[in-house]
Tab-separated table of C-alpha atoms in Angstrom:
chain	number	residue	atom	x	y	z
A	1	MET	CA	-15.775	1.568	-19.245
A	2	LEU	CA	-14.307	2.500	-15.666
A	3	LYS	CA	-14.856	0.447	-13.089
A	4	ARG	CA	-16.853	1.027	-9.926
A	5	THR	CA	-16.740	0.036	-6.123
A	6	PRO	CA	-20.035	-0.691	-4.770
A	7	PHE	CA	-19.991	2.497	-2.847
A	8	TYR	CA	-19.738	4.506	-6.006
A	9	ASN	CA	-23.252	5.521	-4.960
A	10	ALA	CA	-22.690	6.468	-1.440
A	11	HIS	CA	-19.490	8.642	-2.770
A	12	LEU	CA	-21.515	10.271	-5.188
A	13	ALA	CA	-24.464	11.368	-2.312
A	14	MET	CA	-21.473	13.061	-0.432
A	15	GLY	CA	-20.067	14.906	-3.225
A	16	ALA	CA	-17.162	13.205	-3.694
A	17	ARG	CA	-14.610	14.227	-6.669
A	18	MET	CA	-14.647	11.081	-8.538
A	19	VAL	CA	-11.187	10.780	-11.063
A	20	GLU	CA	-9.857	7.782	-12.688
A	21	PHE	CA	-7.333	5.426	-11.233
A	22	GLY	CA	-5.942	2.000	-12.441
A	23	GLY	CA	-8.868	1.521	-14.343
A	24	TRP	CA	-11.554	2.789	-11.808
A	25	GLU	CA	-14.022	5.472	-10.723
A	26	MET	CA	-12.734	6.702	-7.598
A	27	PRO	CA	-13.090	9.421	-4.944
A	28	VAL	CA	-9.976	11.174	-4.796
A	29	GLN	CA	-11.530	13.958	-2.145
A	30	TYR	CA	-14.751	14.766	-0.847
A	31	ARG	CA	-14.046	18.127	1.723
A	32	GLY	CA	-10.347	18.477	0.679
A	33	ILE	CA	-7.144	16.523	0.677
A	34	ILE	CA	-5.309	18.296	3.544
A	35	GLU	CA	-8.404	18.294	5.866
A	36	GLU	CA	-8.838	14.406	5.482
A	37	HIS	CA	-5.067	14.107	5.755
A	38	HIS	CA	-4.851	15.655	8.800
A	39	ALA	CA	-8.488	13.868	10.278
A	40	VAL	CA	-6.331	10.868	9.720
A	41	ARG	CA	-3.184	11.708	11.471
A	42	ASN	CA	-5.155	12.988	14.678
A	43	ARG	CA	-8.636	11.518	14.274
A	44	ALA	CA	-9.617	8.699	12.053
A	45	GLY	CA	-10.396	8.297	8.137
A	46	LEU	CA	-12.293	5.845	6.069
A	47	PHE	CA	-11.163	4.819	2.538
A	48	ASP	CA	-12.699	2.898	-0.176
A	49	ILE	CA	-9.919	0.306	-1.144
A	50	SER	CA	-12.631	-1.832	-3.014
A	51	HIS	CA	-10.677	-1.862	-5.914
A	52	MET	CA	-7.708	-3.470	-4.885
A	53	GLY	CA	-7.673	-7.027	-5.690
A	54	ARG	CA	-8.386	-10.241	-3.390
A	55	PHE	CA	-7.075	-13.724	-4.096
A	56	MET	CA	-7.920	-16.775	-2.202
A	57	VAL	CA	-5.029	-19.473	-2.739
A	58	ARG	CA	-5.616	-23.016	-0.751
A	59	GLY	CA	-5.018	-26.527	-1.435
A	60	PRO	CA	-2.635	-28.697	-0.218
A	61	ASN	CA	0.340	-26.752	-1.906
A	62	ALA	CA	-0.947	-23.391	-1.069
A	63	GLU	CA	2.259	-22.489	1.411
A	64	ALA	CA	4.690	-24.097	-1.206
A	65	PHE	CA	3.360	-22.144	-3.549
A	66	LEU	CA	3.299	-18.999	-2.375
A	67	GLN	CA	6.906	-19.447	-1.165
A	68	ARG	CA	7.753	-20.094	-4.531
A	69	MET	CA	6.117	-16.987	-5.705
A	70	VAL	CA	6.519	-14.218	-3.188
A	71	THR	CA	10.052	-12.624	-1.716
A	72	CYS	CA	9.037	-13.051	1.926
A	73	ASP	CA	9.029	-16.723	4.006
A	74	VAL	CA	5.236	-17.335	3.823
A	75	SER	CA	6.170	-20.172	6.487
A	76	ALA	CA	6.903	-17.395	8.848
A	77	ILE	CA	3.638	-16.203	8.604
A	78	PRO	CA	1.673	-17.760	11.675
A	79	LEU	CA	-2.127	-18.389	11.292
A	80	GLY	CA	-4.263	-15.390	12.303
A	81	HIS	CA	-1.242	-13.072	10.960
A	82	ALA	CA	-0.421	-11.165	7.711
A	83	SER	CA	2.870	-10.181	5.670
A	84	TYR	CA	3.818	-7.554	3.449
A	85	GLY	CA	5.917	-9.192	0.388
A	86	LEU	CA	7.077	-9.032	-3.298
A	87	LEU	CA	5.933	-10.778	-6.715
A	88	CYS	CA	9.473	-10.860	-8.748
A	89	ARG	CA	10.424	-11.256	-12.078
A	90	PRO	CA	13.378	-14.075	-12.845
A	91	ASP	CA	15.469	-10.897	-13.357
A	92	GLY	CA	14.495	-9.455	-9.954
A	93	GLY	CA	12.355	-6.411	-10.926
A	94	ILE	CA	9.071	-5.729	-8.963
A	95	VAL	CA	5.946	-7.422	-10.669
A	96	ASP	CA	3.947	-6.267	-7.479
A	97	ASP	CA	3.884	-5.736	-3.850
A	98	VAL	CA	1.271	-7.516	-1.785
A	99	PHE	CA	-0.115	-8.461	1.452
A	100	ILE	CA	-0.576	-12.151	2.243
A	101	TYR	CA	-2.991	-13.110	5.367
A	102	HIS	CA	-2.570	-16.247	6.678
A	103	LEU	CA	-5.944	-17.802	7.409
A	104	PRO	CA	-7.945	-20.977	8.470
A	105	ASP	CA	-7.149	-23.285	5.474
A	106	GLU	CA	-6.155	-20.427	3.006
A	107	PHE	CA	-4.063	-17.357	2.419
A	108	MET	CA	-5.435	-14.237	1.351
A	109	VAL	CA	-3.247	-12.093	-1.172
A	110	VAL	CA	-4.013	-8.108	-1.779
A	111	VAL	CA	-2.625	-6.832	-4.986
A	112	ASN	CA	-2.871	-3.553	-6.236
A	113	ALA	CA	-5.856	-2.330	-8.284
A	114	ALA	CA	-3.982	-1.527	-11.234
A	115	ASN	CA	-2.045	-5.015	-11.465
A	116	ARG	CA	-5.306	-7.201	-10.399
A	117	ALA	CA	-5.308	-8.606	-13.801
A	118	LYS	CA	-1.339	-9.407	-14.448
A	119	ASP	CA	-1.183	-10.746	-10.843
A	120	TRP	CA	-3.905	-13.111	-11.703
A	121	ASP	CA	-1.872	-14.111	-14.539
A	122	TRP	CA	1.118	-14.155	-13.421
A	123	LEU	CA	-0.301	-16.447	-10.200
A	124	GLN	CA	-1.783	-18.792	-13.014
A	125	GLN	CA	0.923	-18.900	-15.166
A	126	HIS	CA	2.680	-20.511	-12.095
A	127	THR	CA	0.689	-23.338	-10.532
A	128	ALA	CA	1.966	-26.212	-12.714
A	129	GLY	CA	3.160	-29.016	-10.189
A	130	PHE	CA	1.733	-27.621	-7.142
A	131	GLU	CA	-1.840	-29.118	-5.895
A	132	VAL	CA	-3.765	-25.677	-5.849
A	133	GLU	CA	-6.445	-23.382	-6.366
A	134	ILE	CA	-6.868	-19.521	-6.734
A	135	GLU	CA	-10.206	-17.891	-6.248
A	136	ASP	CA	-10.784	-13.929	-7.387
A	137	ARG	CA	-12.889	-12.776	-4.584
A	138	SER	CA	-12.415	-9.258	-5.377
A	139	GLU	CA	-16.439	-8.909	-6.432
A	140	ARG	CA	-17.600	-11.132	-3.896
A	141	TRP	CA	-15.934	-9.006	-1.102
A	142	ALA	CA	-15.497	-5.166	-0.640
A	143	MET	CA	-12.698	-3.529	1.361
A	144	LEU	CA	-12.610	-0.571	3.589
A	145	ALA	CA	-9.816	0.729	5.481
A	146	LEU	CA	-10.458	2.972	8.711
A	147	GLN	CA	-7.128	4.184	9.549
A	148	GLY	CA	-6.337	7.001	12.342
A	149	PRO	CA	-5.235	7.189	16.391
A	150	HIS	CA	-8.906	6.609	17.588
A	151	ALA	CA	-9.753	3.699	15.053
A	152	GLU	CA	-9.407	0.994	17.161
A	153	HIS	CA	-11.467	2.883	19.993
A	154	LEU	CA	-13.885	3.766	17.695
A	155	LEU	CA	-14.429	0.406	16.372
A	156	ALA	CA	-14.853	-1.104	19.402
A	157	THR	CA	-17.954	0.818	19.504
A	158	ALA	CA	-19.339	-0.296	17.090
A	159	GLU	CA	-23.067	-1.670	17.711
A	160	ASP	CA	-23.780	-5.479	16.832
A	161	SER	CA	-19.991	-5.911	16.570
A	162	THR	CA	-17.629	-8.559	18.207
A	163	THR	CA	-15.058	-5.445	18.330
A	164	ALA	CA	-14.636	-4.944	22.118
A	165	GLU	CA	-11.859	-6.965	21.918
A	166	ILE	CA	-10.088	-5.397	19.484
A	167	GLY	CA	-6.867	-4.011	21.443
A	168	SER	CA	-5.606	-7.328	21.723
A	169	LEU	CA	-5.365	-7.502	17.548
A	170	PRO	CA	-1.401	-6.935	16.999
A	171	PHE	CA	0.355	-5.136	14.253
A	172	HIS	CA	-0.267	-7.383	10.965
A	173	GLY	CA	-2.943	-9.373	13.239
A	174	VAL	CA	-5.713	-10.476	11.230
A	175	ALA	CA	-9.373	-11.926	12.825
A	176	MET	CA	-13.037	-13.211	12.325
A	177	THR	CA	-15.496	-10.747	13.597
A	178	THR	CA	-18.952	-9.688	13.534
A	179	ILE	CA	-19.699	-5.842	12.674
A	180	PHE	CA	-22.796	-4.545	12.494
A	181	GLY	CA	-24.019	-7.710	12.707
A	182	GLN	CA	-22.349	-9.323	9.601
A	183	ASN	CA	-19.647	-11.538	9.652
A	184	ALA	CA	-16.048	-9.665	8.830
A	185	LEU	CA	-12.078	-10.131	8.441
A	186	ILE	CA	-10.791	-7.502	10.522
A	187	ALA	CA	-6.890	-7.166	9.665
A	188	ARG	CA	-4.625	-4.477	11.391
A	189	THR	CA	-3.018	-3.405	8.652
A	190	GLY	CA	-2.921	-0.011	6.472
A	191	TYR	CA	-1.185	2.255	4.109
A	192	THR	CA	-1.058	5.779	6.013
A	193	GLY	CA	1.516	5.558	8.716
A	194	GLU	CA	-1.099	5.406	11.492
A	195	ASP	CA	-2.642	2.656	13.249
A	196	GLY	CA	-5.600	1.300	12.002
A	197	PHE	CA	-7.526	-1.550	10.627
A	198	GLU	CA	-8.413	-2.799	7.131
A	199	ILE	CA	-12.031	-4.552	6.747
A	200	PHE	CA	-13.355	-7.307	4.649
A	201	PHE	CA	-16.844	-8.462	3.964
A	202	GLU	CA	-19.277	-9.478	1.773
A	203	ALA	CA	-20.106	-6.555	-1.034
A	204	VAL	CA	-24.233	-6.804	-0.445
A	205	HIS	CA	-23.593	-5.199	2.796
A	206	ALA	CA	-20.995	-2.125	1.393
A	207	GLU	CA	-23.453	0.694	2.322
A	208	ARG	CA	-24.234	-0.518	6.038
A	209	PHE	CA	-20.590	-0.751	6.696
A	210	TRP	CA	-19.744	2.462	5.018
A	211	HIS	CA	-22.446	4.636	6.993
A	212	GLY	CA	-22.131	2.473	9.982
A	213	LEU	CA	-18.268	3.262	10.332
A	214	LEU	CA	-18.813	7.067	9.322
A	215	ALA	CA	-21.322	7.243	12.268
A	216	LEU	CA	-19.047	5.889	15.075
A	217	GLY	CA	-18.267	8.526	17.537
A	218	GLY	CA	-21.264	10.623	16.843
A	219	ASN	CA	-19.583	11.076	13.087
A	220	ALA	CA	-16.035	11.130	14.168
A	221	VAL	CA	-14.573	9.142	11.342
A	222	GLN	CA	-13.744	11.349	7.851
A	223	ALA	CA	-14.144	10.246	4.451
A	224	CYS	CA	-11.508	9.877	2.484
A	225	GLY	CA	-9.784	9.898	-0.760
A	226	LEU	CA	-6.982	8.996	-2.832
A	227	GLY	CA	-5.764	12.370	-2.342
A	228	ALA	CA	-5.303	11.338	1.061
A	229	ARG	CA	-4.180	8.101	1.067
A	230	ASP	CA	-1.274	8.909	-1.397
A	231	SER	CA	-0.096	12.071	0.895
A	232	LEU	CA	-0.356	9.790	3.934
A	233	ARG	CA	1.444	7.282	2.464
A	234	PHE	CA	4.009	9.439	1.287
A	235	GLU	CA	4.981	10.638	4.547
A	236	ALA	CA	5.264	7.193	5.487
A	237	CYS	CA	7.690	6.977	2.523
A	238	LEU	CA	5.347	3.839	1.515
A	239	ALA	CA	6.057	2.529	-1.969
A	240	LEU	CA	3.710	3.039	-4.620
A	241	TYR	CA	3.270	0.784	-7.568
A	242	GLY	CA	4.220	2.342	-11.040
A	243	HIS	CA	6.080	5.315	-8.873
A	244	GLU	CA	8.687	3.939	-6.367
A	245	ILE	CA	8.509	0.321	-7.970
A	246	ASP	CA	8.161	-1.655	-11.062
A	247	GLU	CA	9.376	-4.166	-13.302
A	248	THR	CA	12.232	-2.123	-14.199
A	249	ILE	CA	13.586	-1.734	-10.161
A	250	ASN	CA	14.370	-4.237	-7.700
A	251	PRO	CA	13.520	-5.126	-3.707
A	252	TYR	CA	17.711	-3.317	-3.489
A	253	GLU	CA	17.458	-0.384	-5.409
A	254	ALA	CA	13.619	0.377	-3.747
A	255	ARG	CA	15.013	-0.230	0.013
A	256	LEU	CA	12.921	-3.362	0.114
A	257	GLY	CA	15.526	-5.627	0.992
A	258	TRP	CA	14.645	-6.375	4.396
A	259	VAL	CA	11.621	-8.355	2.525
A	260	VAL	CA	13.899	-10.508	0.669
A	261	LYS	CA	14.801	-13.572	2.293
A	262	LEU	CA	17.163	-15.690	0.506
A	263	ASP	CA	17.616	-17.994	2.940
A	264	LYS	CA	14.390	-19.622	2.544
A	265	ASP	CA	13.085	-22.262	-0.196
A	266	ASP	CA	14.128	-21.388	-4.229
A	267	PHE	CA	11.574	-18.392	-5.467
A	268	ILE	CA	10.748	-16.698	-8.448
A	269	GLY	CA	13.904	-13.865	-8.703
A	270	ARG	CA	15.905	-15.692	-6.458
A	271	ALA	CA	19.013	-16.238	-8.276
A	272	ALA	CA	19.075	-12.680	-9.722
A	273	LEU	CA	18.396	-10.819	-6.573
A	274	GLN	CA	21.224	-13.236	-4.706
A	275	ALA	CA	23.702	-11.734	-7.608
A	276	ILE	CA	21.513	-8.079	-7.228
A	277	LYS	CA	22.900	-8.474	-3.329
A	278	GLU	CA	26.347	-9.126	-3.907
A	279	ALA	CA	27.265	-6.889	-6.314
A	280	GLY	CA	25.944	-3.971	-4.790
A	281	VAL	CA	23.274	-1.286	-6.706
A	282	SER	CA	24.278	1.258	-8.895
A	283	ARG	CA	21.325	3.725	-7.485
A	284	ARG	CA	18.888	3.854	-4.604
A	285	LEU	CA	15.410	5.581	-3.630
A	286	VAL	CA	16.292	8.304	-1.499
A	287	GLY	CA	13.738	10.847	0.470
A	288	PHE	CA	14.463	14.412	-0.226
A	289	GLU	CA	13.553	17.890	0.929
A	290	MET	CA	13.669	20.966	-1.544
A	291	VAL	CA	16.423	23.628	-0.594
A	292	GLY	CA	15.516	25.908	-3.327
A	293	LYS	CA	12.125	27.353	-3.958
A	294	GLY	CA	9.667	24.859	-6.265
A	295	ILE	CA	7.667	21.515	-5.609
A	296	ALA	CA	9.263	18.404	-6.900
A	297	ARG	CA	6.725	15.975	-8.748
A	298	GLY	CA	6.704	12.168	-9.886
A	299	GLY	CA	9.108	12.171	-13.162
A	300	TYR	CA	10.728	15.087	-12.985
A	301	GLN	CA	14.580	15.066	-13.837
A	302	VAL	CA	17.249	14.679	-10.984
A	303	GLN	CA	20.555	15.804	-12.351
A	304	ARG	CA	23.577	16.325	-10.393
A	305	VAL	CA	24.853	20.037	-9.651
A	306	THR	CA	27.329	19.944	-12.581
A	307	GLY	CA	24.281	19.534	-14.805
A	308	GLU	CA	24.493	16.047	-15.676
A	309	PRO	CA	21.256	13.834	-15.712
A	310	VAL	CA	21.579	11.066	-13.620
A	311	GLY	CA	17.806	9.871	-12.275
A	312	PHE	CA	13.998	11.016	-11.445
A	313	VAL	CA	11.749	11.839	-8.971
A	314	THR	CA	9.159	8.779	-8.027
A	315	SER	CA	6.571	11.427	-5.647
A	316	GLY	CA	6.837	14.643	-4.465
A	317	MET	CA	4.143	17.330	-2.783
A	318	PRO	CA	4.641	19.877	-0.099
A	319	SER	CA	3.856	17.581	3.137
A	320	PRO	CA	0.648	18.565	4.846
A	321	THR	CA	2.074	17.176	8.291
A	322	LEU	CA	5.551	18.741	8.224
A	323	GLY	CA	4.791	21.428	6.374
A	324	ARG	CA	7.599	21.301	3.923
A	325	PRO	CA	8.123	20.304	-0.040
A	326	LEU	CA	9.545	16.389	-0.233
A	327	GLY	CA	10.316	13.764	-2.253
A	328	MET	CA	11.635	10.858	-3.461
A	329	ALA	CA	13.945	10.075	-5.961
A	330	TYR	CA	16.290	7.496	-7.775
A	331	VAL	CA	20.086	8.726	-7.489
A	332	PRO	CA	23.315	7.213	-8.173
A	333	THR	CA	24.676	5.728	-4.796
A	334	ASP	CA	27.538	8.145	-4.935
A	335	LEU	CA	24.268	11.027	-3.962
A	336	SER	CA	22.159	8.849	-2.083
A	337	SER	CA	23.456	9.469	1.762
A	338	GLU	CA	21.850	12.104	3.641
A	339	GLY	CA	23.011	15.634	3.522
A	340	SER	CA	23.793	14.931	-0.467
A	341	GLU	CA	22.509	17.433	-2.522
A	342	PHE	CA	21.058	17.787	-6.132
A	343	ASP	CA	19.107	19.181	-8.350
A	344	VAL	CA	15.473	18.972	-9.478
A	345	ILE	CA	14.303	20.068	-12.749
A	346	VAL	CA	10.980	22.280	-11.850
A	347	ARG	CA	9.341	23.894	-14.564
A	348	GLU	CA	12.985	23.955	-16.796
A	349	ARG	CA	14.921	25.333	-14.150
A	350	PRO	CA	17.376	23.110	-11.936
A	351	VAL	CA	16.147	23.742	-8.101
A	352	ARG	CA	18.753	22.623	-4.974
A	353	ALA	CA	17.431	19.506	-3.135
A	354	ARG	CA	19.102	17.421	-0.173
A	355	VAL	CA	18.752	14.021	0.784
A	356	VAL	CA	17.342	13.209	4.214
A	357	LYS	CA	16.337	10.659	6.364
A	358	MET	CA	13.342	8.450	5.469
A	359	PRO	CA	10.527	8.057	6.507
A	360	PHE	CA	9.666	11.942	6.726
A	361	TYR	CA	6.903	10.969	9.409
A	362	LYS	CA	7.760	8.047	11.658
A	363	PRO	CA	4.606	5.434	11.436
A	364	ARG	CA	2.490	5.109	14.678
A	365	TYR	CA	1.756	1.576	14.086
A	366	LYS	CA	0.544	-0.391	17.297
A	367	ARG	CA	3.545	-2.877	17.973
């Protein structure tokens, strides 16, 4: 049976089209993916992301434990800030990509929905030798994302709230606040390539937050589904687990070497990743545009122009913002430089594609 978030009834009431995603019944769209996509690029959109996992890590060795588990330097995350990181296998393969929030007396680790059970088990398997407690707060807390260039202004106007000074919260900053009279944790994070916020609060207040946030600015906020969330992250070339990253892919292939801190304390996968970095990778994630007529989709085969199969498309679609068909793919490093060409097999025929600069859309985060 599919799981449901606290906003399920609200989605149905708004006529959302519901689909299965990672074991959850989630809205893929309301008015339409393209309309919702443009709403976030130009104004503001609201996403239900309560299907994601929220694990609290506390105890005398909480920081040391997370240092052991993730590739980023947890000791460098100031109190009241968050950082992107990776859980890796001993061979360097990616277990999941996560966000770590440094809160008073504890850390919060947000994980991907489809990996909640796997990540929970992975963390629990490695607690030996650490005085640490891990709590799964995924059911108790709900999670919404308010994203778009108008998000800051709109959230500052929320009634019965202490968000008037939200503009001072830095990129990746996190703070306790009050929204609609209820305590909430707010972070300047997101997955759209736009400025915005992710909001955590007690799930019992789910519908109050959902309707209250949608009403901001006189109903200036558009409800958005997973379809727009995918197209927005795609244009910003943000990795999606199961597509750009998985346990068979290492961070250097995925262009995520910047989040691997080999000079910090030892962590799971460090030795393998050190060796991979020194030896160099044989394949690399690239962005491409279709030169021939056709749309690339995830899973399509990539081959050299001579016909030799050499890789695969991870994600592909017509870009709503840029107006042309784009994609990401793993190809041999000799095909990974800008301007290189290869063929994508679309409906059993080769269609020419050309490597272009990533990201396709330059994120507009508030730094």
